[in-house]
Coordinates of C-alpha atoms in Angstrom, one line a residue:
M1 CA -32.2 -48.7 18.7
E2 CA -30.4 -50.0 21.7
P3 CA -26.8 -51.0 21.1
T4 CA -26.1 -54.9 21.3
E5 CA -24.1 -56.4 24.1
G6 CA -20.5 -57.1 23.0
A7 CA -17.4 -55.3 22.1
E8 CA -17.6 -51.3 22.0
E9 CA -16.6 -51.2 18.5
E10 CA -19.4 -53.5 17.2
R11 CA -22.1 -51.2 18.7
V12 CA -24.7 -49.5 16.5
V13 CA -25.2 -45.7 16.7
Q14 CA -27.9 -43.6 15.2
C15 CA -27.0 -40.7 13.1
P16 CA -28.5 -37.5 14.6
V17 CA -28.9 -36.0 11.2
C18 CA -30.5 -38.6 8.9
L19 CA -31.5 -41.2 11.8
R20 CA -29.8 -44.0 9.9
E21 CA -28.2 -46.6 12.2
L22 CA -24.5 -47.3 11.5
P23 CA -21.7 -49.2 13.4
G24 CA -19.9 -46.8 15.9
A25 CA -16.6 -47.1 14.1
D26 CA -18.1 -45.5 10.9
I27 CA -20.3 -42.6 12.4
N28 CA -17.6 -40.0 12.1
A29 CA -17.0 -40.5 8.5
H30 CA -20.8 -40.8 7.8
L31 CA -21.4 -37.4 9.5
D32 CA -19.0 -35.7 7.4
R33 CA -20.7 -37.0 4.2
C34 CA -24.1 -36.4 5.8
L35 CA -23.4 -32.7 6.6
Q36 CA -21.8 -32.0 3.3
A37 CA -24.8 -33.3 1.5
G38 CA -27.1 -30.9 3.3
V39 CA -29.2 -33.6 4.6
A40 CA -29.5 -31.6 7.8
E41 CA -31.7 -29.2 6.0
A42 CA -34.4 -31.9 5.6
E43 CA -34.2 -32.8 9.4
P44 CA -37.4 -32.1 11.2
P45 CA -37.2 -28.8 13.1
S46 CA -38.6 -30.4 16.2
K47 CA -35.6 -32.7 16.6
R48 CA -32.7 -30.3 16.1
P49 CA -33.2 -28.1 19.3
R50 CA -33.6 -31.2 21.5
L51 CA -30.2 -32.6 20.3
A52 CA -28.5 -29.2 20.5
A53 CA -29.8 -28.8 24.0
A54 CA -29.3 -32.3 25.2
P55 CA -27.2 -32.4 28.5
P56 CA -24.1 -34.4 28.5
G57 CA -25.6 -37.2 30.4
S58 CA -29.0 -37.4 28.3
Q59 CA -29.8 -40.1 25.7
A60 CA -31.8 -37.9 23.5
E61 CA -33.3 -39.2 20.3
G62 CA -32.8 -42.7 21.4
Q63 CA -28.8 -42.4 21.3
P64 CA -27.4 -44.6 23.9
E65 CA -24.9 -42.9 26.4
E66 CA -22.1 -45.4 25.6
A67 CA -22.3 -44.7 21.8
R68 CA -21.7 -41.0 22.1
P69 CA -18.2 -39.8 21.2
A70 CA -15.7 -38.8 23.9
A71 CA -15.7 -35.2 25.3
G72 CA -12.9 -34.2 23.1
S73 CA -14.6 -35.3 19.7
P74 CA -14.5 -32.6 17.2
V75 CA -17.7 -34.1 15.4
F76 CA -20.2 -33.4 18.2
S77 CA -18.5 -30.3 19.6
L78 CA -18.7 -28.7 16.2
F79 CA -22.2 -30.1 15.7
H80 CA -23.3 -28.5 18.9
K81 CA -21.3 -25.2 18.8
G82 CA -22.0 -24.5 15.2
R83 CA -25.8 -24.2 16.0
G84 CA -28.0 -21.5 17.2
G85 CA -31.3 -20.1 17.0
G86 CA -32.6 -23.1 15.1
Q87 CA -29.9 -23.2 12.4
S88 CA -29.1 -26.5 10.9
P89 CA -25.6 -28.0 11.4
A90 CA -24.8 -27.7 7.7
A91 CA -25.5 -24.1 7.6
A92 CA -23.7 -23.2 10.9
G93 CA -20.5 -25.4 10.6
G94 CA -20.1 -26.8 7.2
R95 CA -17.7 -29.8 7.2
S96 CA -16.9 -31.2 10.6
G97 CA -13.3 -31.9 11.6
A98 CA -13.7 -35.8 12.4
G99 CA -10.6 -37.8 12.0
R100 CA -8.4 -34.9 11.1
D101 CA -5.3 -33.6 13.0
E102 CA -6.0 -30.4 14.6
A103 CA -2.3 -29.2 14.2
A104 CA -2.9 -29.0 10.4
V105 CA -5.3 -26.2 10.9
P106 CA -3.9 -22.8 9.7
T107 CA -3.3 -20.3 12.4
G108 CA -3.0 -16.6 12.6
H109 CA -6.4 -16.1 10.8
G110 CA -8.7 -15.9 13.9
C111 CA -10.3 -18.9 15.3
A112 CA -9.0 -22.0 14.1
A113 CA -12.1 -24.0 14.8
A114 CA -14.2 -21.8 12.9
L115 CA -12.0 -22.1 9.9
C116 CA -12.1 -26.0 9.9
G117 CA -16.0 -25.7 9.1
E118 CA -15.9 -22.9 6.5
S119 CA -16.4 -23.6 3.0
L120 CA -14.5 -21.7 0.2
A121 CA -17.6 -19.4 -0.4
Q122 CA -17.5 -18.5 3.3
K123 CA -13.8 -17.8 3.4
L124 CA -14.2 -15.5 0.5
E125 CA -17.1 -13.4 1.8
G126 CA -17.1 -11.1 4.7
K127 CA -13.8 -9.7 5.6
P128 CA -11.2 -9.0 2.9
L129 CA -8.7 -11.7 2.5
A130 CA -5.9 -9.3 3.4
E131 CA -7.5 -8.7 6.7
R132 CA -8.2 -12.4 7.5
L133 CA -4.6 -13.3 6.6
R134 CA -2.9 -10.5 8.7
P135 CA -0.2 -12.4 10.7
D136 CA -0.1 -12.0 14.5
T137 CA 3.5 -12.9 15.3
L138 CA 6.8 -11.9 14.1
G139 CA 7.4 -15.5 13.0
N140 CA 4.6 -15.2 10.3
Y141 CA 5.7 -11.8 9.2
V142 CA 6.9 -11.9 5.6
G143 CA 9.4 -9.5 4.2
Q144 CA 11.3 -6.5 5.5
E145 CA 14.4 -8.6 6.3
R146 CA 16.6 -5.3 6.3
V147 CA 14.9 -3.9 9.4
L148 CA 13.4 -7.0 10.9
G149 CA 15.8 -9.7 10.2
A150 CA 17.0 -12.2 12.7
Q151 CA 19.9 -10.1 14.0
T152 CA 18.6 -6.7 13.5
L153 CA 18.3 -4.1 16.5
L154 CA 14.5 -3.6 16.0
R155 CA 13.6 -7.3 16.2
S156 CA 15.6 -7.7 19.3
L157 CA 13.7 -4.8 20.9
L158 CA 10.4 -6.2 19.8
E159 CA 11.2 -9.8 21.0
S160 CA 12.4 -8.3 24.4
H161 CA 9.3 -6.1 24.6
E162 CA 11.3 -3.0 24.9
I163 CA 9.3 -1.0 22.4
P164 CA 10.6 2.6 21.5
S165 CA 8.5 5.2 19.9
L166 CA 8.5 4.6 16.0
I167 CA 7.4 6.1 12.8
L168 CA 6.6 3.3 10.4
W169 CA 7.3 4.8 6.9
G170 CA 6.6 3.0 3.7
P171 CA 4.4 2.4 0.7
P172 CA 0.9 1.1 1.0
G173 CA 0.7 -2.9 1.5
C174 CA 4.3 -3.1 2.8
G175 CA 3.1 -4.1 6.3
K176 CA 3.1 -1.1 8.5
T177 CA -0.2 -1.9 10.2
T178 CA 0.5 -5.5 10.4
L179 CA 3.6 -4.8 12.3
A180 CA 1.7 -2.5 14.6
H181 CA -0.9 -5.4 15.2
I182 CA 2.0 -7.8 16.0
I183 CA 3.2 -5.3 18.4
A184 CA -0.2 -5.0 20.0
N185 CA -0.6 -8.8 20.4
S186 CA 2.7 -9.0 22.1
S187 CA 2.2 -6.0 24.4
K188 CA -1.2 -7.2 25.5
K189 CA 0.3 -10.5 26.6
N190 CA 2.9 -8.6 28.7
G191 CA 0.3 -6.3 30.5
M192 CA 0.6 -3.2 28.4
R193 CA -2.4 -1.3 26.9
F194 CA -2.4 -0.8 23.2
V195 CA -4.8 1.8 21.7
T196 CA -5.3 2.4 18.1
L197 CA -6.5 5.7 16.5
S198 CA -6.6 6.7 12.9
A199 CA -5.8 10.2 12.0
T200 CA -8.3 10.1 9.2
S201 CA -11.2 10.2 11.8
A202 CA -9.7 10.9 15.3
K203 CA -9.8 14.5 16.7
T204 CA -7.6 16.3 19.2
N205 CA -10.0 15.6 22.0
D206 CA -9.7 11.9 21.3
V207 CA -5.9 12.1 21.6
R208 CA -6.2 14.0 24.9
D209 CA -8.7 11.4 26.3
V210 CA -6.2 8.6 25.5
I211 CA -3.3 10.5 27.0
S212 CA -5.4 11.2 30.1
Q213 CA -6.2 7.5 30.5
A214 CA -2.5 6.7 29.9
Q215 CA -1.5 8.9 32.8
N216 CA -4.0 7.3 35.2
E217 CA -2.8 3.8 34.2
K218 CA 0.7 4.9 34.8
R219 CA 0.2 6.6 38.1
L220 CA -2.2 3.9 39.5
F221 CA -1.2 0.7 38.0
K222 CA 2.3 1.3 36.7
R223 CA 1.0 0.2 33.3
K224 CA 2.6 1.3 30.0
T225 CA 0.4 2.5 27.1
I226 CA 1.3 2.1 23.5
L227 CA -0.6 4.5 21.1
F228 CA -0.8 3.6 17.4
I229 CA -1.8 6.4 15.1
D230 CA -2.5 5.2 11.6
E231 CA -1.9 7.7 8.8
I232 CA -0.3 10.1 11.1
H233 CA 0.6 12.6 8.5
R234 CA -3.1 13.6 8.3
F235 CA -2.7 15.2 11.6
N236 CA -1.8 18.9 11.2
K237 CA 1.3 20.5 12.9
S238 CA -0.6 21.6 16.0
Q239 CA -2.3 18.2 16.5
Q240 CA 1.1 16.5 16.4
D241 CA 2.5 18.9 18.9
T242 CA 0.0 17.3 21.4
F243 CA 2.1 14.1 21.6
L244 CA 5.4 16.0 22.3
P245 CA 5.4 16.2 26.2
H246 CA 3.9 12.8 26.7
V247 CA 6.3 11.0 24.3
E248 CA 9.1 12.9 25.9
C249 CA 8.3 11.9 29.6
G250 CA 7.2 8.4 28.5
T251 CA 3.4 8.5 29.3
V252 CA 2.8 6.9 26.0
T253 CA 4.9 5.0 23.5
L254 CA 4.0 6.4 20.0
I255 CA 3.9 4.3 17.0
G256 CA 2.9 6.2 13.8
A257 CA 2.3 4.8 10.4
T258 CA 2.6 6.9 7.1
T259 CA 3.0 6.5 3.5
E260 CA 4.5 10.2 3.2
N261 CA 8.0 11.4 3.7
P262 CA 8.1 12.1 7.5
S263 CA 10.7 14.7 6.9
F264 CA 7.9 16.9 5.4
Q265 CA 4.8 15.6 7.0
V266 CA 5.9 15.1 10.7
N267 CA 7.0 17.7 13.1
A268 CA 10.7 17.9 13.5
A269 CA 10.3 18.1 17.2
L270 CA 8.3 14.8 17.3
L271 CA 10.5 13.2 14.6
S272 CA 13.5 13.7 16.9
R273 CA 11.6 11.8 19.8
C274 CA 11.0 8.7 17.6
R275 CA 12.9 6.2 15.6
V276 CA 12.0 6.3 11.9
I277 CA 11.8 2.7 10.4
V278 CA 11.7 2.7 6.6
L279 CA 9.9 -0.2 5.2
E280 CA 10.2 -0.9 1.5
K281 CA 8.0 -2.5 -1.2
L282 CA 7.7 -6.3 -0.8
S283 CA 9.8 -8.3 -3.1
A284 CA 8.2 -10.7 -5.8
E285 CA 9.6 -13.5 -3.5
A286 CA 7.9 -12.3 -0.4
M287 CA 4.6 -11.8 -2.5
E288 CA 4.7 -15.3 -3.6
A289 CA 5.0 -16.6 0.0
I290 CA 2.1 -14.5 0.9
L291 CA 0.1 -15.7 -1.9
M292 CA 0.9 -19.4 -1.3
R293 CA -0.4 -18.7 2.4
A294 CA -3.6 -17.5 1.0
V295 CA -4.0 -20.4 -1.5
R296 CA -3.4 -23.0 1.4
F297 CA -6.0 -21.1 3.6
L298 CA -8.6 -21.2 0.6
G299 CA -7.8 -24.9 0.0
L300 CA -7.0 -24.2 -3.7
Q301 CA -4.7 -26.7 -5.7
V302 CA -1.8 -25.1 -7.7
L303 CA -1.3 -26.6 -11.1
G304 CA 2.4 -27.0 -12.2
Q305 CA 4.2 -27.5 -8.9
G306 CA 3.4 -31.1 -7.9
D307 CA 2.1 -32.4 -4.6
Q308 CA 4.0 -29.9 -2.6
H309 CA 1.3 -27.5 -3.0
A310 CA -1.6 -29.7 -2.7
P311 CA -4.2 -28.2 -0.1
P312 CA -4.1 -29.1 3.3
A313 CA -6.4 -31.7 5.1
T314 CA -8.4 -28.9 6.4
G315 CA -8.6 -26.9 3.4
S316 CA -11.8 -28.0 1.6
S317 CA -11.2 -27.9 -2.0
S318 CA -14.7 -28.8 -2.8
S319 CA -17.0 -26.1 -1.2
K320 CA -20.6 -26.1 -0.6
S321 CA -21.0 -23.5 -3.4
S322 CA -19.8 -26.0 -5.9
E323 CA -19.1 -29.8 -6.0
F324 CA -15.9 -29.2 -8.0
P325 CA -12.4 -28.3 -6.8
V326 CA -10.7 -25.0 -7.4
Y327 CA -7.4 -25.0 -9.1
I328 CA -5.0 -22.1 -9.9
E329 CA -2.0 -22.0 -12.2
E330 CA 1.4 -21.5 -10.9
K331 CA 1.9 -18.9 -13.6
A332 CA -1.0 -17.0 -12.3
L333 CA 0.4 -16.7 -8.9
N334 CA 3.8 -15.6 -10.2
T335 CA 2.1 -13.0 -12.4
L336 CA 0.1 -11.6 -9.5
A337 CA 3.0 -11.4 -7.3
Y338 CA 4.9 -9.2 -9.9
L339 CA 1.7 -7.1 -10.9
C340 CA 0.8 -6.0 -7.6
D341 CA 4.0 -3.9 -7.3
G342 CA 5.0 -5.0 -3.8
D343 CA 1.6 -4.3 -2.3
A344 CA 0.5 -7.4 -0.2
R345 CA -3.0 -5.9 0.1
T346 CA -3.5 -5.5 -3.6
G347 CA -2.1 -9.0 -4.3
L348 CA -4.6 -10.6 -1.8
N349 CA -7.6 -8.8 -2.8
G350 CA -6.8 -9.5 -6.5
L351 CA -6.4 -13.2 -5.7
Q352 CA -9.8 -13.0 -3.8
L353 CA -11.6 -11.2 -6.5
A354 CA -10.2 -13.7 -9.3
V355 CA -11.3 -16.8 -7.3
Q356 CA -14.7 -15.3 -6.6
A357 CA -15.4 -14.5 -10.2
R358 CA -14.4 -18.0 -11.3
V359 CA -16.3 -19.7 -8.6
A360 CA -19.5 -17.8 -9.5
A361 CA -18.9 -18.4 -13.2
G362 CA -18.0 -22.0 -12.7
K363 CA -21.1 -23.3 -10.8
N364 CA -22.9 -23.9 -14.0
A365 CA -19.9 -24.4 -16.3
P366 CA -17.2 -26.6 -14.5
L367 CA -13.9 -26.9 -16.5
N368 CA -12.2 -30.1 -17.7
T369 CA -8.6 -29.8 -16.5
S370 CA -7.6 -33.3 -17.1
G371 CA -4.9 -32.2 -19.4
K372 CA -3.2 -30.0 -16.6
G373 CA -1.9 -31.7 -13.5
G374 CA -3.8 -34.7 -14.0
A375 CA -7.0 -33.1 -12.5
A376 CA -10.5 -34.4 -13.6
H377 CA -13.0 -31.7 -13.4
G378 CA -12.8 -28.4 -11.5
I379 CA -12.9 -24.5 -11.8
L380 CA -9.6 -23.2 -13.0
V381 CA -8.2 -19.8 -12.1
T382 CA -5.7 -18.8 -15.0
E383 CA -3.3 -15.9 -15.6
E384 CA -5.8 -14.0 -17.6
H385 CA -8.3 -14.1 -15.0
V386 CA -5.8 -12.6 -12.4
K387 CA -5.0 -9.8 -15.1
E388 CA -8.6 -9.2 -15.7
G389 CA -9.1 -8.7 -11.9
L390 CA -6.3 -6.2 -11.6
Q391 CA -7.3 -4.6 -14.7
R392 CA -3.7 -3.2 -15.2
S393 CA -0.5 -3.3 -13.4
H394 CA -0.7 -1.6 -9.8
I395 CA 1.6 1.3 -10.2
L396 CA 2.5 3.2 -7.0
Y397 CA 2.2 6.8 -7.6
D398 CA 1.0 9.6 -5.2
R399 CA 0.2 12.9 -7.2
A400 CA 0.6 14.9 -3.8
G401 CA 3.4 13.1 -2.0
E402 CA 7.1 12.2 -2.4
E403 CA 6.7 9.7 -5.3
H404 CA 5.3 12.7 -7.3
Y405 CA 8.6 14.6 -6.9
N406 CA 10.7 11.5 -7.3
C407 CA 9.5 10.7 -10.7
I408 CA 9.5 14.3 -12.0
S409 CA 13.1 14.5 -10.9
A410 CA 14.0 11.3 -12.5
L411 CA 12.2 12.5 -15.8
H412 CA 14.2 15.7 -15.7
K413 CA 17.5 14.1 -15.1
S414 CA 17.1 11.4 -17.9
M415 CA 16.3 14.1 -20.4
R416 CA 19.2 16.1 -19.2
G417 CA 21.3 13.0 -19.6
S418 CA 20.2 12.4 -23.2
D419 CA 18.6 9.1 -22.3
A420 CA 15.4 8.9 -24.3
N421 CA 14.7 5.4 -23.2
A422 CA 14.6 6.2 -19.6
S423 CA 12.9 9.5 -20.1
L424 CA 9.9 7.7 -21.7
Y425 CA 9.9 5.2 -18.8
W426 CA 9.6 7.9 -16.3
L427 CA 7.0 9.9 -18.2
A428 CA 4.8 6.7 -18.5
R429 CA 5.2 6.0 -14.9
M430 CA 3.7 9.4 -14.1
L431 CA 0.9 9.4 -16.7
E432 CA -0.1 5.8 -15.9
G433 CA -0.2 6.6 -12.3
G434 CA -2.7 9.3 -12.8
E435 CA -0.6 12.5 -13.0
D436 CA -2.0 15.7 -14.6
P437 CA -0.5 15.8 -18.2
L438 CA -0.5 19.6 -18.0
Y439 CA 1.8 19.5 -14.9
V440 CA 4.3 17.4 -16.9
A441 CA 3.8 19.9 -19.8
R442 CA 4.7 22.8 -17.7
R443 CA 7.8 21.2 -16.4
L444 CA 8.8 20.5 -20.0
V445 CA 8.5 24.3 -20.7
R446 CA 10.8 25.0 -18.0
F447 CA 13.2 22.4 -19.1
A448 CA 13.3 23.8 -22.6
S449 CA 14.9 27.0 -21.4
E450 CA 16.9 25.6 -18.3
D451 CA 18.6 22.8 -19.9
I452 CA 18.5 23.3 -23.7
G453 CA 18.3 27.2 -23.9
L454 CA 20.1 28.7 -26.8
A455 CA 21.6 25.3 -28.0
D456 CA 18.3 24.7 -29.7
P457 CA 16.0 27.8 -29.4
L458 CA 13.1 25.8 -31.1
A459 CA 12.8 23.5 -27.9
L460 CA 10.8 26.3 -26.3
T461 CA 8.4 26.2 -29.3
Q462 CA 8.0 22.5 -28.9
A463 CA 7.3 22.8 -25.2
V464 CA 4.6 25.4 -25.6
A465 CA 3.0 23.5 -28.5
A466 CA 2.9 20.4 -26.5
Y467 CA 1.2 22.2 -23.5
Q468 CA -1.3 23.6 -25.9
G469 CA -2.0 20.1 -27.4
C470 CA -2.4 18.5 -24.0
H471 CA -4.9 21.3 -23.1
F472 CA -6.9 20.7 -26.3
I473 CA -7.4 17.0 -26.2
G474 CA -6.4 15.7 -22.7
M475 CA -5.6 12.1 -21.7
P476 CA -5.1 9.5 -23.0
E477 CA -4.7 11.1 -26.5
C478 CA -2.1 13.7 -25.4
E479 CA 0.2 11.2 -24.1
V480 CA 2.0 10.7 -27.4
I481 CA 2.4 14.4 -27.6
L482 CA 4.3 14.6 -24.4
A483 CA 6.2 11.6 -25.5
Q484 CA 7.4 13.2 -28.7
C485 CA 8.4 16.3 -26.7
V486 CA 10.2 14.2 -24.1
V487 CA 12.2 12.3 -26.8
Y488 CA 13.0 15.6 -28.6
F489 CA 14.3 17.2 -25.5
A490 CA 16.4 14.1 -24.5
R491 CA 18.0 14.0 -28.0
A492 CA 18.6 17.8 -28.2
P493 CA 21.7 19.5 -27.6
K494 CA 22.1 21.0 -24.0
S495 CA 23.2 24.4 -22.9
I496 CA 22.9 26.1 -19.6
E497 CA 24.6 29.2 -20.7
V498 CA 21.4 31.4 -20.2
Y499 CA 20.5 29.6 -17.0
K500 CA 23.9 30.1 -15.4
A501 CA 24.2 33.6 -16.4
Y502 CA 20.9 34.4 -14.8
G503 CA 21.9 32.7 -11.7
N504 CA 25.0 34.8 -11.5
V505 CA 22.9 37.9 -11.9
K506 CA 20.7 36.9 -9.1
E507 CA 23.7 36.2 -6.7
C508 CA 25.2 39.5 -7.7
L509 CA 22.0 41.3 -6.5
R510 CA 21.8 39.3 -3.4
M511 CA 25.5 40.0 -2.4
H512 CA 25.5 43.6 -3.1
T513 CA 26.0 45.9 0.0
G514 CA 24.5 49.2 0.3
P515 CA 22.1 51.0 -2.0
L516 CA 21.7 49.5 -5.5
P517 CA 23.4 51.5 -8.2
P518 CA 21.1 54.0 -9.9
V519 CA 20.3 53.6 -13.8
P520 CA 22.6 55.6 -15.7
L521 CA 21.2 58.9 -17.0
H522 CA 21.8 58.2 -20.6
L523 CA 19.6 55.1 -20.4
R524 CA 16.6 56.8 -18.9
N525 CA 13.6 58.0 -20.9
A526 CA 12.8 61.7 -20.8
P527 CA 9.1 62.2 -21.6
T528 CA 8.7 65.5 -19.9
R529 CA 10.7 68.8 -20.3
L530 CA 11.8 68.6 -16.5
M531 CA 13.5 65.3 -16.9
K532 CA 15.3 66.5 -20.0
N533 CA 16.6 69.3 -18.1
L534 CA 17.7 67.0 -15.4
G535 CA 19.9 65.1 -18.1
Y536 CA 17.7 62.0 -18.7
G537 CA 18.5 60.4 -22.0
K538 CA 21.4 62.8 -22.7
G539 CA 24.1 61.3 -24.9
Y540 CA 22.3 58.1 -25.5
K541 CA 23.2 56.7 -29.1
Y542 CA 20.3 54.9 -30.9
N543 CA 22.0 52.0 -32.2
P544 CA 20.0 51.3 -35.5
M545 CA 21.1 54.7 -36.7
Y546 CA 24.8 53.4 -36.8
K547 CA 26.4 51.1 -39.4
E548 CA 29.4 50.4 -37.2
P549 CA 29.2 49.0 -33.6
V550 CA 28.4 51.6 -30.9
E551 CA 30.6 52.1 -28.0
Q552 CA 28.1 52.7 -25.1
D553 CA 28.0 51.5 -21.4
Y554 CA 24.8 49.7 -20.3
L555 CA 25.7 48.6 -16.8
P556 CA 26.0 50.9 -13.7
E557 CA 29.2 52.6 -13.1
E558 CA 30.0 50.1 -10.2
L559 CA 29.5 47.0 -12.4
K560 CA 31.4 48.2 -15.5
G561 CA 33.3 45.3 -17.1
T562 CA 31.4 42.6 -15.4
D563 CA 30.6 39.5 -17.5
F564 CA 27.9 37.4 -15.9
F565 CA 28.5 34.7 -18.7
K566 CA 32.0 34.0 -17.6
E567 CA 31.7 34.7 -13.9
R568 CA 32.1 31.6 -11.8
K569 CA 32.0 29.3 -14.7
T570 CA 32.9 25.8 -14.1

């Protein structure tokens, strides 16, 4: 229908989706509802391509040129851009952004325009939430204030684009790769090349190719190259040596990320050319901030925190997968922040899994949450759902890395200090983290003689029995056997008399100069006549034959009178 003559706001516009005629002032709001309701799926296929392909000056489908929105209108730009290959507007774009402030769109997650039209189900599918929410600027980087705070040296260098060679060392999920991505975005804006390799898949030839390209870039275009090696500890010593001359002369700026102690896993020569940045586990407060950012991105509503955590205007609390809004308890977020043990990846993936499960289960059985936060009907994610998604607390423990040695050292020292409470804690940290119980049992056998010794000779019997018990029944039944042995050792009296004396003997042997003294003749066996004629065993007194103590020397002549139990005793 042609628009009537008169004021522009009174003109009638035909909806391109359902073909209804509406006042021009109401068309944007109508399109939102129309696209959400899926009316576009019923649109005749023959009309959709013509609308999508209509040039700016055309009046396709009977729509007057004066009635079309301005060039900057988010409604028709989304309607056209979201379609391709015969897709319907509803399938391609979801809700339009009509009548909304574009500044409210979350940034740092990729294309902001795409996020406006994404439903909750679309946000949960595809890439993991941890990857989609990876920040791309230092301003959005959460945690690690000790090394990246406002007045720190590293932050000043990064903001001034003076990037030194770095080794980023920290536990999983603390932000090593994210920090490298932030450096990459910053460096690309300033004309530098940023190349990423993973030591889990890259070979030495791949490294040589990157270095060759870096040399050409530097020689021909004076362009710097930053090389990021993820999991750099996976490279062996010879592979790490490949970087040495090129890092030394500045051909490449090396950034390596590792979860292992660089002192053991990175060449000392390469380590001396890089600055080691130690990143720590994220605090619970930092984890809560990261999770709240994810909640806003997904458009969830938090129960128990008032309106301050209401979903943003662009976050659709009602997705196409469900007509009901999705709520999450504040307590569930707090619990998740503590259970993920400072691992942002684990926290975000746990949130994603819990929400996905509840959305899938709540399609046919929406919950009534009118008693909580004043909501009417919706899908509720509780603390129990979060715990179920994680199954158990995320415990950082690497059976082959530094944490392995840190925990066994803490267990050993806690038993030595007679702290049964702490001893049980470190034992549980190891066993719940996946440690081999037989390894712990072997260490207890050693402890029985090293730290308890003759103060309680039964300790060694306890340790060997615990080892045999663990060997017989395995985990998880053997955990109480180890716990009993650990508590016994923590409460037992301690003596290092034997351990110290044996150490003195070893030191005596190491410090001896010249040939070692021979075994005295009277202490030697004489199984042959020749040996007897040479004096072997001559003058030896068989102790059981004497009722009184026997005066007889058992040390070599040079060591006569030495008492290893008293020597160097502190």
